[in-house]
Coordinates of C-alpha atoms and ligand atoms in Angstrom, one line a residue:
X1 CA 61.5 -43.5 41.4
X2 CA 61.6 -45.8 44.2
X3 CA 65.1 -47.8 44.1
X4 CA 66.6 -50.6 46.3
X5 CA 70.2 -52.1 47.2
X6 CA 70.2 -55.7 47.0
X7 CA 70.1 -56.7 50.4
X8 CA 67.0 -58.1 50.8
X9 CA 67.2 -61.8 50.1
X10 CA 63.7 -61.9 48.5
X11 CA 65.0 -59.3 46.1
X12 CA 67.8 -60.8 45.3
X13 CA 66.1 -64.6 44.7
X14 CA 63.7 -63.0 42.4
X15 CA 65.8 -61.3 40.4
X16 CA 68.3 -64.4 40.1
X17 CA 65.4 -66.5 39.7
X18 CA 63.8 -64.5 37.0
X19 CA 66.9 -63.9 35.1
X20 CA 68.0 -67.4 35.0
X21 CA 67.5 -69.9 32.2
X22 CA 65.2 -71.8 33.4
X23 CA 63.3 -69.4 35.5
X24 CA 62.3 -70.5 38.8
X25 CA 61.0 -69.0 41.9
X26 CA 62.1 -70.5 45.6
X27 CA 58.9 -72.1 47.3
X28 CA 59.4 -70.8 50.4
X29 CA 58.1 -67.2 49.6
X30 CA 55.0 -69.0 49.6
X31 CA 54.6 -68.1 52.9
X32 CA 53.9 -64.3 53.4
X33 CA 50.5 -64.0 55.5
X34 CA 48.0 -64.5 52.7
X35 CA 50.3 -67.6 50.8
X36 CA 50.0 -69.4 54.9
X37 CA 46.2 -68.9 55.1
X38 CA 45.7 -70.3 51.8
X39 CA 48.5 -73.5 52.8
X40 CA 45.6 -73.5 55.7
X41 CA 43.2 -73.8 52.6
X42 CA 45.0 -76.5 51.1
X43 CA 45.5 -78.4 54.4
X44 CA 42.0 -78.5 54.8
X45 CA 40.5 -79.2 51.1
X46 CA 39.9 -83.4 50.8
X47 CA 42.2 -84.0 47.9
X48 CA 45.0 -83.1 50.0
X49 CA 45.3 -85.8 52.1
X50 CA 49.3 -86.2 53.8
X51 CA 47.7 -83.4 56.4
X52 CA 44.8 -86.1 57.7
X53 CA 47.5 -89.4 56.6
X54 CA 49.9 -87.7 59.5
X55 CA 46.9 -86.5 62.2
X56 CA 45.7 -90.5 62.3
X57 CA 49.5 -91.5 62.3
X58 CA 49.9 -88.9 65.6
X59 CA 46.3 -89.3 67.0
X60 CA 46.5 -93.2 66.6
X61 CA 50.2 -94.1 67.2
X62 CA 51.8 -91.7 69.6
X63 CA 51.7 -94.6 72.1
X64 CA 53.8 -96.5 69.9
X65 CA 56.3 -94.1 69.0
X66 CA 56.8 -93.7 72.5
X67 CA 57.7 -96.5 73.0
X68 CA 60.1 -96.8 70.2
X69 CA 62.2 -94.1 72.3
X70 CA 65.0 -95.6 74.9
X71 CA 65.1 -92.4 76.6
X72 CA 65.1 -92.7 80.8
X73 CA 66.5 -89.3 81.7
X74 CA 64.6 -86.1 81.0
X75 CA 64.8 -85.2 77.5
X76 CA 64.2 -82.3 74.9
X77 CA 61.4 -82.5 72.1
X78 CA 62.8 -80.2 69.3
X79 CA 60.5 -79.5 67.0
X80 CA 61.6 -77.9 63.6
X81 CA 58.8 -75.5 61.6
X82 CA 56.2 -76.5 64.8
X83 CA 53.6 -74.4 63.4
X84 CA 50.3 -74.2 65.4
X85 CA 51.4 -77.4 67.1
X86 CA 47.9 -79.1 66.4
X87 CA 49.4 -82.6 65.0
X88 CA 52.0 -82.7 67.9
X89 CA 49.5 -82.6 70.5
X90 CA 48.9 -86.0 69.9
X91 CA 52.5 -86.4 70.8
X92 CA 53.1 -84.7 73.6
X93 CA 50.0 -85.8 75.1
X94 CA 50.8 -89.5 74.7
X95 CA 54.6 -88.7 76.4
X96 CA 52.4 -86.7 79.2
X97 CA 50.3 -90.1 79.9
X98 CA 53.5 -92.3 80.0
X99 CA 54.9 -89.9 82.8
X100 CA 57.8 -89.3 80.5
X101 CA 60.0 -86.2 81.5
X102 CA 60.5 -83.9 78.5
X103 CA 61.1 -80.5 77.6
X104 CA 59.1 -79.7 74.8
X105 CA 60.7 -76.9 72.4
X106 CA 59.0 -75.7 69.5
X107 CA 61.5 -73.5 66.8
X108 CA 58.8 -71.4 64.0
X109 CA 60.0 -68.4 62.1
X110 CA 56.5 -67.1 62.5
X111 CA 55.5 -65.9 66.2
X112 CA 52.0 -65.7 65.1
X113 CA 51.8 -69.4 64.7
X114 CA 54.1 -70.3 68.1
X115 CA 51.3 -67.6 70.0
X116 CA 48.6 -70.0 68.5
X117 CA 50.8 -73.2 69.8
X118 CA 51.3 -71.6 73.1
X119 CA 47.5 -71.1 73.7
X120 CA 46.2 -74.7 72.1
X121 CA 49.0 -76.5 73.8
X122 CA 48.6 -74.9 76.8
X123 CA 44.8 -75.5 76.5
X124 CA 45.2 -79.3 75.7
X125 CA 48.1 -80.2 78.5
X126 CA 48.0 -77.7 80.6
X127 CA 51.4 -77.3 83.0
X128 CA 53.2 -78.9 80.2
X129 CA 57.0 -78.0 80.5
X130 CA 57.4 -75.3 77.0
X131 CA 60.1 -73.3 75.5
X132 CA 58.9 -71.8 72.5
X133 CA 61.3 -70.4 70.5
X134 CA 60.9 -67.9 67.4
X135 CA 63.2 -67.8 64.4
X136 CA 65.9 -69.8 62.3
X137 CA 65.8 -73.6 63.2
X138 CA 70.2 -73.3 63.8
X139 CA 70.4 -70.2 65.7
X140 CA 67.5 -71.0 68.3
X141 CA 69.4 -74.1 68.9
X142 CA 72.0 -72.4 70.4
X143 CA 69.9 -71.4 73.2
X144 CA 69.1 -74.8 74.2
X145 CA 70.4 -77.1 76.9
X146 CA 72.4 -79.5 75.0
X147 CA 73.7 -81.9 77.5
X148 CA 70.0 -83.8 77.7
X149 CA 69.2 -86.3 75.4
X150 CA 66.4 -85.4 72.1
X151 CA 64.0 -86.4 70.1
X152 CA 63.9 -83.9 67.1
X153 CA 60.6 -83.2 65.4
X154 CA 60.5 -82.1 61.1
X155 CA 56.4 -83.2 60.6
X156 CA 54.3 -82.3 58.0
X157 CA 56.4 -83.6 54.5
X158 CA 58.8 -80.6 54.8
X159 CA 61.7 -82.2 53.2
X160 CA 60.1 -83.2 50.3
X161 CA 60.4 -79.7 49.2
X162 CA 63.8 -80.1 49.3
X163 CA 65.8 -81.1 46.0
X164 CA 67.9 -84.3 46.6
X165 CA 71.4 -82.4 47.4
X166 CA 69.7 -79.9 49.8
X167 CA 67.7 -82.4 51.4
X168 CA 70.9 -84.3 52.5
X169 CA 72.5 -81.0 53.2
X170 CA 69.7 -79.9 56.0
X171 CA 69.2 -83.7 57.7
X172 CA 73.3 -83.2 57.8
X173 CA 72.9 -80.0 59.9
X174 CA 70.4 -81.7 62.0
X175 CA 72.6 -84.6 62.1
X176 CA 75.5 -82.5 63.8
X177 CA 73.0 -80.9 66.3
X178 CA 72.3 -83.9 67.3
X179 CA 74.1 -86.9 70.0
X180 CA 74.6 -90.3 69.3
X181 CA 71.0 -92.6 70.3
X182 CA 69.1 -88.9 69.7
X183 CA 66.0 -88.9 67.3
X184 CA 64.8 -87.6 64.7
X185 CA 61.0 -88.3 63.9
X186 CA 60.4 -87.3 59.9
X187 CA 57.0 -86.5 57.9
X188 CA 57.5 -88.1 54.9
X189 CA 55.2 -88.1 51.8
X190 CA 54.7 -91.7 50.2
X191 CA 54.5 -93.1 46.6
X192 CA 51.4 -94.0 45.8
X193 CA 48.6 -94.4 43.0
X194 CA 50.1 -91.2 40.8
X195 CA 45.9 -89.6 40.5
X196 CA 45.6 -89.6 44.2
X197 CA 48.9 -87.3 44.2
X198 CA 48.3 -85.2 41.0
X199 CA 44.7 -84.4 42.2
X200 CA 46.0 -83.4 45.5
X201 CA 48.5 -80.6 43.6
X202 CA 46.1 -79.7 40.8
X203 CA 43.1 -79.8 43.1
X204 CA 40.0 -78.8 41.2
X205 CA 38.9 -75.7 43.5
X206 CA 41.7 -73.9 42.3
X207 CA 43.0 -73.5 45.9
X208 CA 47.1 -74.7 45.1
X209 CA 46.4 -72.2 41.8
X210 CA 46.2 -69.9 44.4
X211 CA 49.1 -70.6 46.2
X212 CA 51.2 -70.1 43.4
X213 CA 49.5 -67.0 42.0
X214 CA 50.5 -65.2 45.1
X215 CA 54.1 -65.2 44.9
X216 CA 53.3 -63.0 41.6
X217 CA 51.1 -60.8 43.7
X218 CA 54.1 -60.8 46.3
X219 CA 56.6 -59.8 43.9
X220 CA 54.2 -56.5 42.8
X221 CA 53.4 -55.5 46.1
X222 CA 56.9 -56.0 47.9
X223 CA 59.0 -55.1 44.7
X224 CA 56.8 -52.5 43.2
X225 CA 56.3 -54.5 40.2
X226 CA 53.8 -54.5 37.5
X227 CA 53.0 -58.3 36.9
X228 CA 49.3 -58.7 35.2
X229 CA 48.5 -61.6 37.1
X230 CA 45.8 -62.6 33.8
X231 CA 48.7 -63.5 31.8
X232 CA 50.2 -66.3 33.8
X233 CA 49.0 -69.9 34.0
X234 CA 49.1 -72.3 36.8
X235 CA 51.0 -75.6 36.0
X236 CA 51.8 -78.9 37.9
X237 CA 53.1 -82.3 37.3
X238 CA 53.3 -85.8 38.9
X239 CA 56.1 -87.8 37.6
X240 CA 55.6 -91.4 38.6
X241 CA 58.8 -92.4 38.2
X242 CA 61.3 -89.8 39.6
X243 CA 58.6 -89.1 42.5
X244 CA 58.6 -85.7 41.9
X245 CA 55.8 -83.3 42.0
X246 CA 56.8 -80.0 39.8
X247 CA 54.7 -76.9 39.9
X248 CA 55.1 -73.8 37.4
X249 CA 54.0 -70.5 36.9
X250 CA 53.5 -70.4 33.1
X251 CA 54.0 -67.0 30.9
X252 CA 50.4 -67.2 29.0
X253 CA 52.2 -64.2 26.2
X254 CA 55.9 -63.0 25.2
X255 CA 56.0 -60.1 27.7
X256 CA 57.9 -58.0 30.3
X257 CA 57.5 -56.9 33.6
X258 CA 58.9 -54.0 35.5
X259 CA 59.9 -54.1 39.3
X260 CA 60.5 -50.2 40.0
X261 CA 61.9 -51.1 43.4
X262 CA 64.5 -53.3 41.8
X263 CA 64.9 -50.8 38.6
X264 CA 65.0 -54.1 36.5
X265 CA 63.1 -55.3 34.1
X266 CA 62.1 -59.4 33.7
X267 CA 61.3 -60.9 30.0
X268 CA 59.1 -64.0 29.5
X269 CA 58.8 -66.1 26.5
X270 CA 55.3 -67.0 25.3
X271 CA 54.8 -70.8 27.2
X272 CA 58.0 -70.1 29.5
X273 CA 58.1 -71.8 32.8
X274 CA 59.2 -70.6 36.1
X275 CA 59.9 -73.1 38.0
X276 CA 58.1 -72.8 41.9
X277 CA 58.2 -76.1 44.1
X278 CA 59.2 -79.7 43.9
X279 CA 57.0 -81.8 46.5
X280 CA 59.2 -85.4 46.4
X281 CA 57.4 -88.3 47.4
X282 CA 59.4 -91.4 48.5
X283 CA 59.6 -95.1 48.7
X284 CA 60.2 -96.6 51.5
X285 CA 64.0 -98.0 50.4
X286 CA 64.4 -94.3 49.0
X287 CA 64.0 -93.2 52.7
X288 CA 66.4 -95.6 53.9
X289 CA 69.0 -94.4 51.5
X290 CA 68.4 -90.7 52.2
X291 CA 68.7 -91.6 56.2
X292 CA 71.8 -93.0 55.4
X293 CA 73.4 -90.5 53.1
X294 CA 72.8 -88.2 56.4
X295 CA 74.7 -90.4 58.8
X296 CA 70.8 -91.6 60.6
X297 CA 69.7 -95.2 60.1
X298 CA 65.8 -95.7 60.2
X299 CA 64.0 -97.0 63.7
X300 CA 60.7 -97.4 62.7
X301 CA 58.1 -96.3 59.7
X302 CA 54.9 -95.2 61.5
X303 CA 52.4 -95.2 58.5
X304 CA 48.6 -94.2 58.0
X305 CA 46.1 -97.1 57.7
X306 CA 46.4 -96.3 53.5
X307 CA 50.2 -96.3 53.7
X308 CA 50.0 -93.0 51.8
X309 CA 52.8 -91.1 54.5
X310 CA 54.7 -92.4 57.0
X311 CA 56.3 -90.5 60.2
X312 CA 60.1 -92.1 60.2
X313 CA 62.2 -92.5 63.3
X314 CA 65.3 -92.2 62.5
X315 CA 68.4 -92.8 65.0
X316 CA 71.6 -91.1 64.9
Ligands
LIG401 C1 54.6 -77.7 52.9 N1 54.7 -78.8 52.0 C2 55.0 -80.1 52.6 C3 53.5 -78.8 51.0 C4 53.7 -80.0 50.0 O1 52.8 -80.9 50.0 O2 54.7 -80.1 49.4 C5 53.4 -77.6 50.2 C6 52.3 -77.6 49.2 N2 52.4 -77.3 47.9 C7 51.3 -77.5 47.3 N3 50.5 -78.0 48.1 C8 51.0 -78.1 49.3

């Protein structure tokens, strides 16, 4: 039998996840190929609407947010988890138009999303000044001309998946990348009718069911496990008052499952819950509060026409 030395961090968050009481699972192993094209899904079914809420904030209000930036001198454009740069376009194109000389530097982990932003970036402003840059967000900072001033980029609603402690934990690393009068220009899920959210999490095509299923399939195909994907249940909750969105995988029968790769064995109670993403949505004070716990005051809340998201400036 197959066996394997604890090295891989996967390995080892499943098997502390899964041995825990409560279980839980870290959201970002969504992610593997299949989990990204069905995010693509999700981004793209009508129920899930912060993906549309931030393309009319950026396709509408780059101007704006251009001008809310004192920058003279040529500056950097960082931009954290850039994906296929789609969104930003607006962005950058609105700088372009305004003459405004910037670097633009996109930092995925995933080159086969900064090859699409090379090619639809390149397509929609051609001669655009572009340092792409794969990997960890910290480490491809250290490559970067530092002296120039920066706007810094985290779109999309990224830190809501962050609990409260680790939230304030990544804006602080941000915060001491950063210069005094740099930027930082935050995608922030808003509070809102709680049926608009919970239908956007337990969307009736089954497609965030889907999201979650996979980190089970994940676990049997990169751990060599033997997870019957019929006896799990798909579970998520909108909590109006803490702002949280919860999702669970749910154990549908007392069972176990095997990971050969591992050697370890994983026991569920019938109805246990393991724990797989919180999606935080925030008022607008709350957002003032977690700008200031990081050391950044808030500029300027860009918002959709709905007021259902708003892209934050924030000023350090
Ligand atoms: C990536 N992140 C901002 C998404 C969200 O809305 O929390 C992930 C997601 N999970 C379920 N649907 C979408």
């Amino acid at each position: 039998m197959k066996t394997k030395t604890l090295v891989d961090p996967f390995a080892e968050d499943v098997t502390k996840g899964l041995t825990e009481n409560p279980k839980s699972l870290p959201s970002k192993y969504f992610y593997d190929d299949r989990g990204s094209r069905i995010f693509m899904e999700i981004m793209a079914m009508p129920e899930y609407y912060p993906t549309g809420c931030e393309f009319e904030i950026l396709l509408q209000q780059s101007p704006a947010i251009v001008n809310k930036l004192p920058f003279t001198v040529p500056f950097n454009i960082i931009e954290f988890g850039s994906g296929d740069g789609m969104k930003t376009k607006h962005l950058l194109k609105a700088f372009t138009e305004q003459g405004a000389p910037f670097t633009y530097i996109p930092i995925d982990i995933s080159q086969e999303a900064i090859d699409a932003l090379e090619a639809n970036i390149n397509q929609a402003l051609p001669g655009i000044d572009m340092q792409p840059q794969t990997g960890d967000y910290f480490e491809a900072l250290t490559g970067i001309d530092s002296e120039k001033p920066a706007l810094f980029l985290f779109l999309g609603g990224n830190i809501g998946n962050y609990k409260d402690a680790d939230a304030i934990a990544l804006l602080e690393r941000f915060h001491a990348q950063m210069k005094t009068g740099d930027m930082l220009l935050m995608g922030m899920d808003l509070q809102k009718n709680p049926r608009i959210i919970q239908k956007a999490y337990d969307d009736p095509h089954g497609v965030t069911r889907a999201f979650n299923m996979n980190l089970l399939t994940r676990i049997n195909r990169e751990l060599d496990a033997d997870i019957n994907l019929d006896q799990f249940d798909f579970y998520c909750d909108y909590n109006p008052q803490s702002g949280e969105v919860n999702s669970y995988l749910v154990s549908l029968k007392k069972q176990h499952v095997h990971s050969a790769l591992l050697n370890t064995t994983f026991y569920f109670e019938k109805d246990e819950l393991v724990w797989t993403e919180l999606s935080k949505k925030y008022t607008l004070a709350g957002i003032s509060a977690l700008a200031q716990s990081a050391g950044f005051a808030v500029a300027h809340n860009f918002m959709d026409c709905r007021h259902y998201f708003t892209d934050s400036l924030w000023i350090k």
